[in-house]
CSV table of C-alpha atoms and ligand atoms in Angstrom, one decimal:
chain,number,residue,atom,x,y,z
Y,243,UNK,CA,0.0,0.0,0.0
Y,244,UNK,CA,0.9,3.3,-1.0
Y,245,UNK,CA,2.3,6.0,2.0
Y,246,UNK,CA,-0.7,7.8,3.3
Y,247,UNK,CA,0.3,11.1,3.6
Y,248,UNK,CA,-0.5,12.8,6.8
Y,249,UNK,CA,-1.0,17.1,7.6
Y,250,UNK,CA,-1.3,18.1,11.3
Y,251,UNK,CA,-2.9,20.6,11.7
Y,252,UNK,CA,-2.1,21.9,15.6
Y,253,UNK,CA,1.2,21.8,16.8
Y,254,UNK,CA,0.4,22.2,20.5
Y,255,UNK,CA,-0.6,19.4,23.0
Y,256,UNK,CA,-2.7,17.1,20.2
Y,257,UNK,CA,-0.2,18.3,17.8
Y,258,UNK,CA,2.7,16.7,19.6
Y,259,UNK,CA,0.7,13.4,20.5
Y,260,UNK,CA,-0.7,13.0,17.1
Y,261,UNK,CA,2.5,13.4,15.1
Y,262,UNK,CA,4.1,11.4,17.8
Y,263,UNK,CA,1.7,8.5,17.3
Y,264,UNK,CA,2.6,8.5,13.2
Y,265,UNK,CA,6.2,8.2,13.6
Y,266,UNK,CA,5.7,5.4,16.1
Y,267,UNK,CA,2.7,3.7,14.0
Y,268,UNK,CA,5.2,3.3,11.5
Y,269,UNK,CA,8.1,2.1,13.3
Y,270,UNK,CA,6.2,-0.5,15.9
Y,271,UNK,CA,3.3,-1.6,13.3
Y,272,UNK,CA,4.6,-0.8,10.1
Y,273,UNK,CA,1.6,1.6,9.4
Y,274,UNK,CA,2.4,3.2,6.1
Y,275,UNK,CA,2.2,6.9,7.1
Y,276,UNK,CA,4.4,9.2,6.2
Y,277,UNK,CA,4.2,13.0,7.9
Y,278,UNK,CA,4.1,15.3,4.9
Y,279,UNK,CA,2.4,19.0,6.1
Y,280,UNK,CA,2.6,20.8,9.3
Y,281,UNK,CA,0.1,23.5,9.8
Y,282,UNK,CA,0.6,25.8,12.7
Y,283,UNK,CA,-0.3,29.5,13.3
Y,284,UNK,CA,3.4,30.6,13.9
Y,285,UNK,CA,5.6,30.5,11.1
Y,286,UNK,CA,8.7,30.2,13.1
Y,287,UNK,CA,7.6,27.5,15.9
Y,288,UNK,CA,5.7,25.3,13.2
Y,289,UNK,CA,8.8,25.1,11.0
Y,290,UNK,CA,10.9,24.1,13.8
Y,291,UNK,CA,8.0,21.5,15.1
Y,292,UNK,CA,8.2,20.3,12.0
Y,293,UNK,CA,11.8,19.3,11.7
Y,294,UNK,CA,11.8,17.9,15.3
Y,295,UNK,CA,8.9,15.3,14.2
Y,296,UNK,CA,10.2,14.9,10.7
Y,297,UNK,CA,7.5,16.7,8.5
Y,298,UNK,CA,7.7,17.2,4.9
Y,299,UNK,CA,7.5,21.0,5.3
Y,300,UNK,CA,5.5,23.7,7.5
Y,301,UNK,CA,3.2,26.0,6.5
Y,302,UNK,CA,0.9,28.7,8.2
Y,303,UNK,CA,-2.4,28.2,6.2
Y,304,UNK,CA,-5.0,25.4,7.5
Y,305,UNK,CA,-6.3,25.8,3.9
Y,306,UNK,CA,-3.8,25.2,2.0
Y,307,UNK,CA,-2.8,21.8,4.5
Y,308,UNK,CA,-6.5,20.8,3.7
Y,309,UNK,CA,-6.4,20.4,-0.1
Y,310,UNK,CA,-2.8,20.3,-0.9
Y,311,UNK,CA,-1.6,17.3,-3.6
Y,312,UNK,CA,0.9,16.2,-1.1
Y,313,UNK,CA,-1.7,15.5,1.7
Y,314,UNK,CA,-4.2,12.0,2.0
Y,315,UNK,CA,-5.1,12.2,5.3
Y,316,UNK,CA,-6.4,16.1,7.0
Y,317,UNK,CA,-5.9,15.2,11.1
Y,318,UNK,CA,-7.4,18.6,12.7
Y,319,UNK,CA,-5.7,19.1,16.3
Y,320,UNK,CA,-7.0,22.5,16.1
Y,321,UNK,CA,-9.1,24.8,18.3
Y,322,UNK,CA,-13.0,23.7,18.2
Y,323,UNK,CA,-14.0,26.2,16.1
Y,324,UNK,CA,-11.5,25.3,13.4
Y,325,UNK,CA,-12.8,21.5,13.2
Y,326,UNK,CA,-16.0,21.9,10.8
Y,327,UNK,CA,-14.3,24.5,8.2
Y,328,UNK,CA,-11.5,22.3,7.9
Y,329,UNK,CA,-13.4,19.1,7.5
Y,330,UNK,CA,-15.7,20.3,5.1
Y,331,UNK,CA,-12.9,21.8,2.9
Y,332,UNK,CA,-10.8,18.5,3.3
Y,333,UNK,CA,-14.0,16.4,2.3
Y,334,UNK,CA,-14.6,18.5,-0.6
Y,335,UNK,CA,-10.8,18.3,-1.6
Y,336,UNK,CA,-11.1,14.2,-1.2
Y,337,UNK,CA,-8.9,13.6,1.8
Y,338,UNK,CA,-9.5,11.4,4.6
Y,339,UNK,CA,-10.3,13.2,8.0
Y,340,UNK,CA,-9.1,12.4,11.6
Y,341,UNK,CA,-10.6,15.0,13.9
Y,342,UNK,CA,-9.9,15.6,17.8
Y,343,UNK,CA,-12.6,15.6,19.9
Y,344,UNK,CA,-14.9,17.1,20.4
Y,345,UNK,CA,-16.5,16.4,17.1
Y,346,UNK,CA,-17.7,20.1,16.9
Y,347,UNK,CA,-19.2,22.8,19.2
Y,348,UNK,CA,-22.8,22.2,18.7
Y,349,UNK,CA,-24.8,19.3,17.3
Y,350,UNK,CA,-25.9,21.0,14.0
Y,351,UNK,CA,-21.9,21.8,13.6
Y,352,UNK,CA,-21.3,18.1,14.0
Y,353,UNK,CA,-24.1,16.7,12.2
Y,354,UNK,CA,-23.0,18.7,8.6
Y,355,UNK,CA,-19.5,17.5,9.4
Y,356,UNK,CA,-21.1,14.2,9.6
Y,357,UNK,CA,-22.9,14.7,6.4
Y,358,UNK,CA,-20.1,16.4,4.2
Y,359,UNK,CA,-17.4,13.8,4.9
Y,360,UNK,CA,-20.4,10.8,4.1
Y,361,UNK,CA,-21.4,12.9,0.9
Y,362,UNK,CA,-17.6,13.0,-0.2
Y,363,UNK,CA,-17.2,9.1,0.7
Y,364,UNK,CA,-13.8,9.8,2.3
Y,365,UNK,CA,-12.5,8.0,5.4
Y,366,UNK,CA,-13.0,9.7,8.7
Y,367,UNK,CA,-12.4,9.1,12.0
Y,368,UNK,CA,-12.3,10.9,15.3
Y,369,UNK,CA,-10.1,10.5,18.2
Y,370,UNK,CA,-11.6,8.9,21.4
Y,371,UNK,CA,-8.1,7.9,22.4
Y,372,UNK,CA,-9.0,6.2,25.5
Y,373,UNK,CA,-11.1,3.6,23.9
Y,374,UNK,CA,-7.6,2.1,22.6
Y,375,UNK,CA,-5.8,1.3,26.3
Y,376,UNK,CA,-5.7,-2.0,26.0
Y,377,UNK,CA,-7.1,-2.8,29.2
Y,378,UNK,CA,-10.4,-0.8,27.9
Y,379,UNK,CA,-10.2,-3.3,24.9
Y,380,UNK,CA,-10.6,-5.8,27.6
Y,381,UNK,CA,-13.1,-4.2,29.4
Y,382,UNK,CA,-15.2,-4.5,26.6
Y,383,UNK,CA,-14.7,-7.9,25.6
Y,384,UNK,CA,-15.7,-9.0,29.0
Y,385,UNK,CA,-19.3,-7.1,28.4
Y,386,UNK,CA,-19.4,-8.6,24.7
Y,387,UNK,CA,-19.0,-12.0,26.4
Y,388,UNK,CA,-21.9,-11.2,29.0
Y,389,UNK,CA,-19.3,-12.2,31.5
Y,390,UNK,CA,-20.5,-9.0,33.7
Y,391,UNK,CA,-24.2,-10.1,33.1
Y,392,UNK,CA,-27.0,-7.9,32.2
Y,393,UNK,CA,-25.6,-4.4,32.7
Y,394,UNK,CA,-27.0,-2.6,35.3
Y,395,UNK,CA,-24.7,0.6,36.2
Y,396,UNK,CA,-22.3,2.9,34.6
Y,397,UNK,CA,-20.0,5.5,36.5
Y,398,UNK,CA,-17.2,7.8,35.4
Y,399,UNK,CA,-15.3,10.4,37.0
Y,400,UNK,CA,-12.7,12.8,35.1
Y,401,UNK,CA,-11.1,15.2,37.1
Y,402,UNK,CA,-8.5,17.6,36.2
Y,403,UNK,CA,-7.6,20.7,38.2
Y,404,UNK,CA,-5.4,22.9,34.8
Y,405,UNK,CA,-8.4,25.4,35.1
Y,406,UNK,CA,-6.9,26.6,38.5
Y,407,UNK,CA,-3.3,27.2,36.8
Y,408,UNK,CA,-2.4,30.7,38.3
Y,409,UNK,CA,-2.2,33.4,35.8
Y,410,UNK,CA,-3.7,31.0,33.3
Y,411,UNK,CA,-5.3,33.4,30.2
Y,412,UNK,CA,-9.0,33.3,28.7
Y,413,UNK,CA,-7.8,30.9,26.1
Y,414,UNK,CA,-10.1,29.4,23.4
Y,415,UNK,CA,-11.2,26.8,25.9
Y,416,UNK,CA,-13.3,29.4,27.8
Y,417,UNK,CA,-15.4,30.8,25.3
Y,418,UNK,CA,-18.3,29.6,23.9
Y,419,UNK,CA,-18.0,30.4,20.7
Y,420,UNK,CA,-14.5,29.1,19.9
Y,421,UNK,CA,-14.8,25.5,22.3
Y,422,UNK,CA,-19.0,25.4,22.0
Y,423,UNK,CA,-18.7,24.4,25.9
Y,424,UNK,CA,-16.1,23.7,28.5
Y,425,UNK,CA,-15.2,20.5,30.7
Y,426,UNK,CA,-18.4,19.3,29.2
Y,427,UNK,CA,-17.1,19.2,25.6
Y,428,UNK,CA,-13.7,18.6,26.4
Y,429,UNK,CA,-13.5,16.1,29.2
Y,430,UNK,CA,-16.8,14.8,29.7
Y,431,UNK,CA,-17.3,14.0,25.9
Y,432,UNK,CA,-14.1,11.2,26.6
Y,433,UNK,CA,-16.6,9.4,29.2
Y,434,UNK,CA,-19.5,9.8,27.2
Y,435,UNK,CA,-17.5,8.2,24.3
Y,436,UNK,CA,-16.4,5.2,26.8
Y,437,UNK,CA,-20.1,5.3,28.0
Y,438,UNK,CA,-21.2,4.3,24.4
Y,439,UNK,CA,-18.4,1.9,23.9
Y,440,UNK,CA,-18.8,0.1,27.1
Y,441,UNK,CA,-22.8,0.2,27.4
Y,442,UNK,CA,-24.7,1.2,24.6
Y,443,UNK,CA,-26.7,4.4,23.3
Y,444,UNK,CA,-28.2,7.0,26.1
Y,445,UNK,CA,-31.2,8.3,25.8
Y,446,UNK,CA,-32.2,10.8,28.0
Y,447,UNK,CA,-30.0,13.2,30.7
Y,448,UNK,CA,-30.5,15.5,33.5
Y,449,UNK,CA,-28.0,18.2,34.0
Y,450,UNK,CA,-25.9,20.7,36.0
Y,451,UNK,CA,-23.1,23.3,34.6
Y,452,UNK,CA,-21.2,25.3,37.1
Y,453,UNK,CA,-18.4,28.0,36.1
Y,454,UNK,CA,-16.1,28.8,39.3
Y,455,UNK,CA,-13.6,31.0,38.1
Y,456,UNK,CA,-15.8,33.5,35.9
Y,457,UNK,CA,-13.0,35.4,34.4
Y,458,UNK,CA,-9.5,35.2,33.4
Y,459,UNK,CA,-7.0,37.7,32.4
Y,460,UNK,CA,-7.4,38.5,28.6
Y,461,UNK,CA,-4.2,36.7,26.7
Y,462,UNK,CA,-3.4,39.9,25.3
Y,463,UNK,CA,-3.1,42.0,28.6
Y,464,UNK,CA,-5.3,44.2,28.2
Y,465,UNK,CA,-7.6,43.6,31.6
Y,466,UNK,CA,-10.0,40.5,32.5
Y,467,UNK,CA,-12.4,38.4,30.1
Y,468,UNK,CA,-15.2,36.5,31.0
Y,469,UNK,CA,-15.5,33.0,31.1
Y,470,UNK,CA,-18.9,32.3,29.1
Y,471,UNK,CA,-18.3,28.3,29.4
Y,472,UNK,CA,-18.8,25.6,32.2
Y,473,UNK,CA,-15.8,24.6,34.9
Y,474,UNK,CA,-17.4,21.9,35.7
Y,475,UNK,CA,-20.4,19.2,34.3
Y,476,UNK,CA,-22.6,16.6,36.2
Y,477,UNK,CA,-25.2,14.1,34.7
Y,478,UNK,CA,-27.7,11.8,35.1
Y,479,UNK,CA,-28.1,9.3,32.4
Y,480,UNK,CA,-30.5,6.3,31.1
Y,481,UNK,CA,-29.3,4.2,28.6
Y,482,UNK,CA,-31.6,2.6,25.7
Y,483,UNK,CA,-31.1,-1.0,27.5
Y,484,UNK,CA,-32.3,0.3,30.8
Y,485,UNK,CA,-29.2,0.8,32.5
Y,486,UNK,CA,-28.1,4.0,34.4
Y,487,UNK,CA,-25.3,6.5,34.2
Y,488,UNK,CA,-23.7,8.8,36.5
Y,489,UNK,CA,-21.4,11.4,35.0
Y,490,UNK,CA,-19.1,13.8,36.3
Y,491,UNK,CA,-16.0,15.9,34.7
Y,492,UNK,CA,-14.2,18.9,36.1
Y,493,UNK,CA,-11.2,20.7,35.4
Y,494,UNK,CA,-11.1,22.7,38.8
Y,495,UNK,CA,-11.1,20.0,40.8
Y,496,UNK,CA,-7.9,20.6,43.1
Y,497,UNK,CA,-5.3,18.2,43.0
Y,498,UNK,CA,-6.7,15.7,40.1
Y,499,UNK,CA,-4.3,15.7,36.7
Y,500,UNK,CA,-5.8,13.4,34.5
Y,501,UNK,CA,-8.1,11.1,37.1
Y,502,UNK,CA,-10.6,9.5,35.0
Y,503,UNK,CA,-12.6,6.5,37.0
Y,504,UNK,CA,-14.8,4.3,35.3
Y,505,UNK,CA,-16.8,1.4,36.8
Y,506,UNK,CA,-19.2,-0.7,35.3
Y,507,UNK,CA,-22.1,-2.9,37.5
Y,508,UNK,CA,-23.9,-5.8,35.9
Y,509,UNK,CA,-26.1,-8.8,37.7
Y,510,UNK,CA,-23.1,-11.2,37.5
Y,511,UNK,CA,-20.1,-8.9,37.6
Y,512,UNK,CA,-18.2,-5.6,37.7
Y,513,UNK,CA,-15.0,-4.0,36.4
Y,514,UNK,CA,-13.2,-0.8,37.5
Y,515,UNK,CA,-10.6,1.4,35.4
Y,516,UNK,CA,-8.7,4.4,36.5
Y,517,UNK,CA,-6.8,6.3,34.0
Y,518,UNK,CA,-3.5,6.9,36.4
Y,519,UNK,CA,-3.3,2.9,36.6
Y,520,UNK,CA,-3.8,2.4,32.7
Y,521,UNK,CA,-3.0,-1.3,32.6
Y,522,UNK,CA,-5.0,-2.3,35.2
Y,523,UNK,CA,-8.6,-3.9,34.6
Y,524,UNK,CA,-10.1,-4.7,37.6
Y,525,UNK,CA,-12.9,-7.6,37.3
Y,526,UNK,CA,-15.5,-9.1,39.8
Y,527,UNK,CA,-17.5,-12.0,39.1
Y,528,UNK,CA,-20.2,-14.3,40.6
Y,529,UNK,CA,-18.7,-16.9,38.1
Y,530,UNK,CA,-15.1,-17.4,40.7
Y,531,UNK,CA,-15.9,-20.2,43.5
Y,532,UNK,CA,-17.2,-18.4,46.8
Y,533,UNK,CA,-14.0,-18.3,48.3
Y,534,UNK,CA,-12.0,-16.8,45.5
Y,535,UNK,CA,-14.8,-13.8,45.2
Y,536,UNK,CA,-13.1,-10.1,45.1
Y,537,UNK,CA,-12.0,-7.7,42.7
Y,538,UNK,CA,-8.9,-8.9,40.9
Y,539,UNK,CA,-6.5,-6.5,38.9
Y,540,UNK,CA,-5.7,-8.1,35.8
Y,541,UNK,CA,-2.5,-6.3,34.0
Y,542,UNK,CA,-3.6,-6.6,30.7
Y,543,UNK,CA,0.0,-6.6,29.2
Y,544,UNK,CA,0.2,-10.3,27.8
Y,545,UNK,CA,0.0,-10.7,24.1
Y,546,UNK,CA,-3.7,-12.1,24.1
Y,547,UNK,CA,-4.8,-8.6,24.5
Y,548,UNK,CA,-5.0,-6.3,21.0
Y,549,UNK,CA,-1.9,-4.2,20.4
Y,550,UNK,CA,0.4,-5.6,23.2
Y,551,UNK,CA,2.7,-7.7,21.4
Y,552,UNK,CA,4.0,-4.8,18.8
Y,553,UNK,CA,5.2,-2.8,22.0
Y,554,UNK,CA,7.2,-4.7,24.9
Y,555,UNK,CA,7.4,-8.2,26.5
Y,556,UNK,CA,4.7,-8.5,29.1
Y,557,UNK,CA,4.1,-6.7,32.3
Y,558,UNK,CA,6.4,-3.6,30.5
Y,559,UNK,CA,3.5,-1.2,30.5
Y,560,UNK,CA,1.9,1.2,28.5
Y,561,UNK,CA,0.9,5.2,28.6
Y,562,UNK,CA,-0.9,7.9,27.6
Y,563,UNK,CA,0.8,8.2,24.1
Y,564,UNK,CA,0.0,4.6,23.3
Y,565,UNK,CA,-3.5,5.1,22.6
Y,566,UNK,CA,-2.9,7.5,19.9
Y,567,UNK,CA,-0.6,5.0,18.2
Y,568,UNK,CA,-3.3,2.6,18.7
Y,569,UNK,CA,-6.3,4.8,17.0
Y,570,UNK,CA,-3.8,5.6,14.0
Y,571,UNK,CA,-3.5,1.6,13.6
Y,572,UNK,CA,-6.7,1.2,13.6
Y,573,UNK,CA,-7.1,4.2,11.0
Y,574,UNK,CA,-4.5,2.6,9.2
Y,575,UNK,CA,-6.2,-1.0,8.8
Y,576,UNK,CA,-9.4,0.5,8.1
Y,577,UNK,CA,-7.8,2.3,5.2
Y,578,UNK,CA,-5.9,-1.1,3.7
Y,579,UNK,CA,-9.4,-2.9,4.6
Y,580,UNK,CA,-11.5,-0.6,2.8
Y,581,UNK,CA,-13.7,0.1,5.5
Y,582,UNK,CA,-14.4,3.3,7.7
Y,583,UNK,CA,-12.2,3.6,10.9
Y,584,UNK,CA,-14.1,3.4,14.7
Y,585,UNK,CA,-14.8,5.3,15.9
Y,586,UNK,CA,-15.6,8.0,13.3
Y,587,UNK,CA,-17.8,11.0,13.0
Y,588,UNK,CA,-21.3,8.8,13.8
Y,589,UNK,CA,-20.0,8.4,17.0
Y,590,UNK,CA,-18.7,12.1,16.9
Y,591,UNK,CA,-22.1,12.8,16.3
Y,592,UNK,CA,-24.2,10.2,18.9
Y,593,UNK,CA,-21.4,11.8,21.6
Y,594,UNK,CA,-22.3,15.5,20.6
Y,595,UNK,CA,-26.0,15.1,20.8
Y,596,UNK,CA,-25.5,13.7,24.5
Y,597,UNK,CA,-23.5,16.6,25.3
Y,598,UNK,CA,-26.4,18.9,23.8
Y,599,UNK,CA,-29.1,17.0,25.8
Y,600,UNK,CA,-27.2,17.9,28.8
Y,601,UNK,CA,-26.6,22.0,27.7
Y,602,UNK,CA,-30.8,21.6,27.2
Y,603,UNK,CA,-31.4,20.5,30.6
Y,604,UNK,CA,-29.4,22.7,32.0
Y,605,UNK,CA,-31.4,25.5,30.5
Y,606,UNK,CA,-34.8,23.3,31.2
Y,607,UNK,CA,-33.9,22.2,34.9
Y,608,UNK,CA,-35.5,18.4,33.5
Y,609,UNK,CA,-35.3,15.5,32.2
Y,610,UNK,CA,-34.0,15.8,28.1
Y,611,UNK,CA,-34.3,13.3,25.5
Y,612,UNK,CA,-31.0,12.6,23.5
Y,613,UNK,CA,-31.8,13.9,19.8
Y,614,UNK,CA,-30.7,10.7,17.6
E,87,SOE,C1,-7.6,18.9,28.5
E,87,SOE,O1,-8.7,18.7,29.2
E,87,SOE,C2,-7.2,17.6,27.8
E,87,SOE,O2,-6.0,17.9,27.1
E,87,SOE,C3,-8.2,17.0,26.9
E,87,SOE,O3,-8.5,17.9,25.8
E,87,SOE,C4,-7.7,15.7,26.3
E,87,SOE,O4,-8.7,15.1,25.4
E,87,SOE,C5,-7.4,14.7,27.4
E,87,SOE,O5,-6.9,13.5,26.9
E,87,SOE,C6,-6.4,15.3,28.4
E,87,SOE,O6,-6.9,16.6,28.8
């Protein structure tokens, strides 16, 4: 198979872990990528990201990274705002799309996205990196293989406390109409992701928004901004098979870097994930003899489990980065298999309208249906 040929856009955090994931796609799984564009807003910093990761050449223009000959594959690590131009120019110029989440900033936003890149019939794929720990993989085999029973319960937690940075400017991130909403879109879209990927579809929520810190000093100096977007998001949740969720994200919340819990209850078992103990699954089940009962922490490292046995020998663990090498593999296969990559802008979409019930009912003070 021919090189794909990759622009990133974004040369800041999901800039560095998406070009980072390409270079080791290639070298681990033999993923024929090849880095070709970098697209940044500063001339001088892109150029020299681009040398440290090994691009093709920089540039300054997201336009120009979206339709240029030497580009397959448009992967948008830009601000919010930026993710629905550049996907519909990128569909309409026949390249493949790999977007950071969130898919968009509103519903509508994500559902034309949605509809462009399916009217253009090009590959697309957005990144809900987490789903690809391999301990996650597990997680949902074990569900697959009713080994938790009928499901029952679904809880997440993702805490981060960056919002309480001191000094820390009104950045995109904290306005509405550059990030569409704030912990909710960024953090609490991961767990509605793993929500769908562990459980199933939701179908209605019940919501609360809170903003703490209501303004921050303006980036350019010139006095304070304010906030218009949410610190933190909590939410009630009923899935379309009858079980329930509780959700909570913040990214005030003292103390917590990247603490993402997830724990899922069914009538013959349980399992429990925490993001700061990535290769640990632990599993509970009725199915052990009385005396072995308890929660046990399997290290999913072995080679049974997907991905593992490109990396190290057992028991040497994986991070973070992993999980973006992981989605670009599966990006990859989907491309040499002809089919669309998972998850891709459906579930960009499913995940959006959740997040949209949730802004309604915060408005509503009730009960909101999901939109499909
Ligand atoms: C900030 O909350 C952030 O960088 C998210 O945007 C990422 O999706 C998450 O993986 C880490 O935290």
């Amino acid at each position: 198979m021919q090189d794909i040929k990759v622009a990133v856009i974004g040369t800041k955090f999901m800039g560095r872990a998406h070009a980072n994931a390409y270079r080791q796609a290639r070298a681990f799984f033999s993923c024929p990528v090849r880095l070709s564009v970098s697209c940044g807003t500063n001339e001088k910093d892109t150029k020299e990201f681009a040398e440290r990761f090994g691009f093709s050449r920089s540039i300054t223009q997201w336009e120009e990274a979206a339709t240029a000959t030497d580009v397959d594959l448009v992967d948008i690590c830009a601000p919010n705002d930026l993710h629905a131009p550049i996907t519909l120019a990128a569909a309409r110029a026949g390249k493949a799309v790999f977007c950071e989440k969130p898919l968009a900033r509103t519903l509508k936003e994500a559902q034309e996205m949605l509809r462009t890149v399916e009217e253009a019939g090009v590959p697309h794929m957005i990144c809900f990196n987490y789903r690809f720990f391999p301990a996650l993989q597990l997680a949902k085999k074990l569900v697959l293989d009713g080994a938790l029973g009928e499901i029952r319960q679904f809880h997440a937690l993702y805490l981060q406390d960056w919002g309480l940075t001191p000094g820390l400017p009104l950045t995109w991130r904290f306005q509405r109409e550059k990030s569409g909403s704030g912990a909710l879109g960024d953090t609490a879209v991961h767990i509605v992701d793993l929500a769908r990927f562990l459980v199933g579809e939701i179908t209605e929520v019940t919501g609360m928004l809170s903003t703490f810190v209501r303004e921050r000093r303006l980036p350019d100096g010139s006095g304070l901004g304010r906030v218009t977007v949410d610190d933190t998001a909590a939410f009630l949740a009923r899935f379309q098979s009858g079980a329930t969720g509780i959700f909570e994200t913040s990214r005030v919340a003292l103390g917590r870097k990247n603490f993402m819990h997830l724990e899922v209850n069914g009538s013959r078992g349980s399992i429990a994930w925490n993001a700061e103990e990535p290769n640990w699954l632990r599993f509970y089940s009725l199915d052990d003899p009385p005396h072995l009962r308890g929660f046990r922490q399997i290290l999913v490292t072995e080679e049974t489990h997907p991905y593992t046995k490109n990396w190290w020998p057992a028991g040497h663990i994986l991070g973070y980065e992993h999980t973006f090498v992981h989605a670009v593999v599966e990006l990859c296969r989907a491309f040499e298999e002809g089919r669309n990559p998972e998850p891709n802008f459906v579930d960009g979409v499913r995940a959006q309208a959740v997040l949209e019930a949730v802004l309604l009912s915060q408005g509503s003070q009730r009960w909101e249906r999901v939109p499909h």
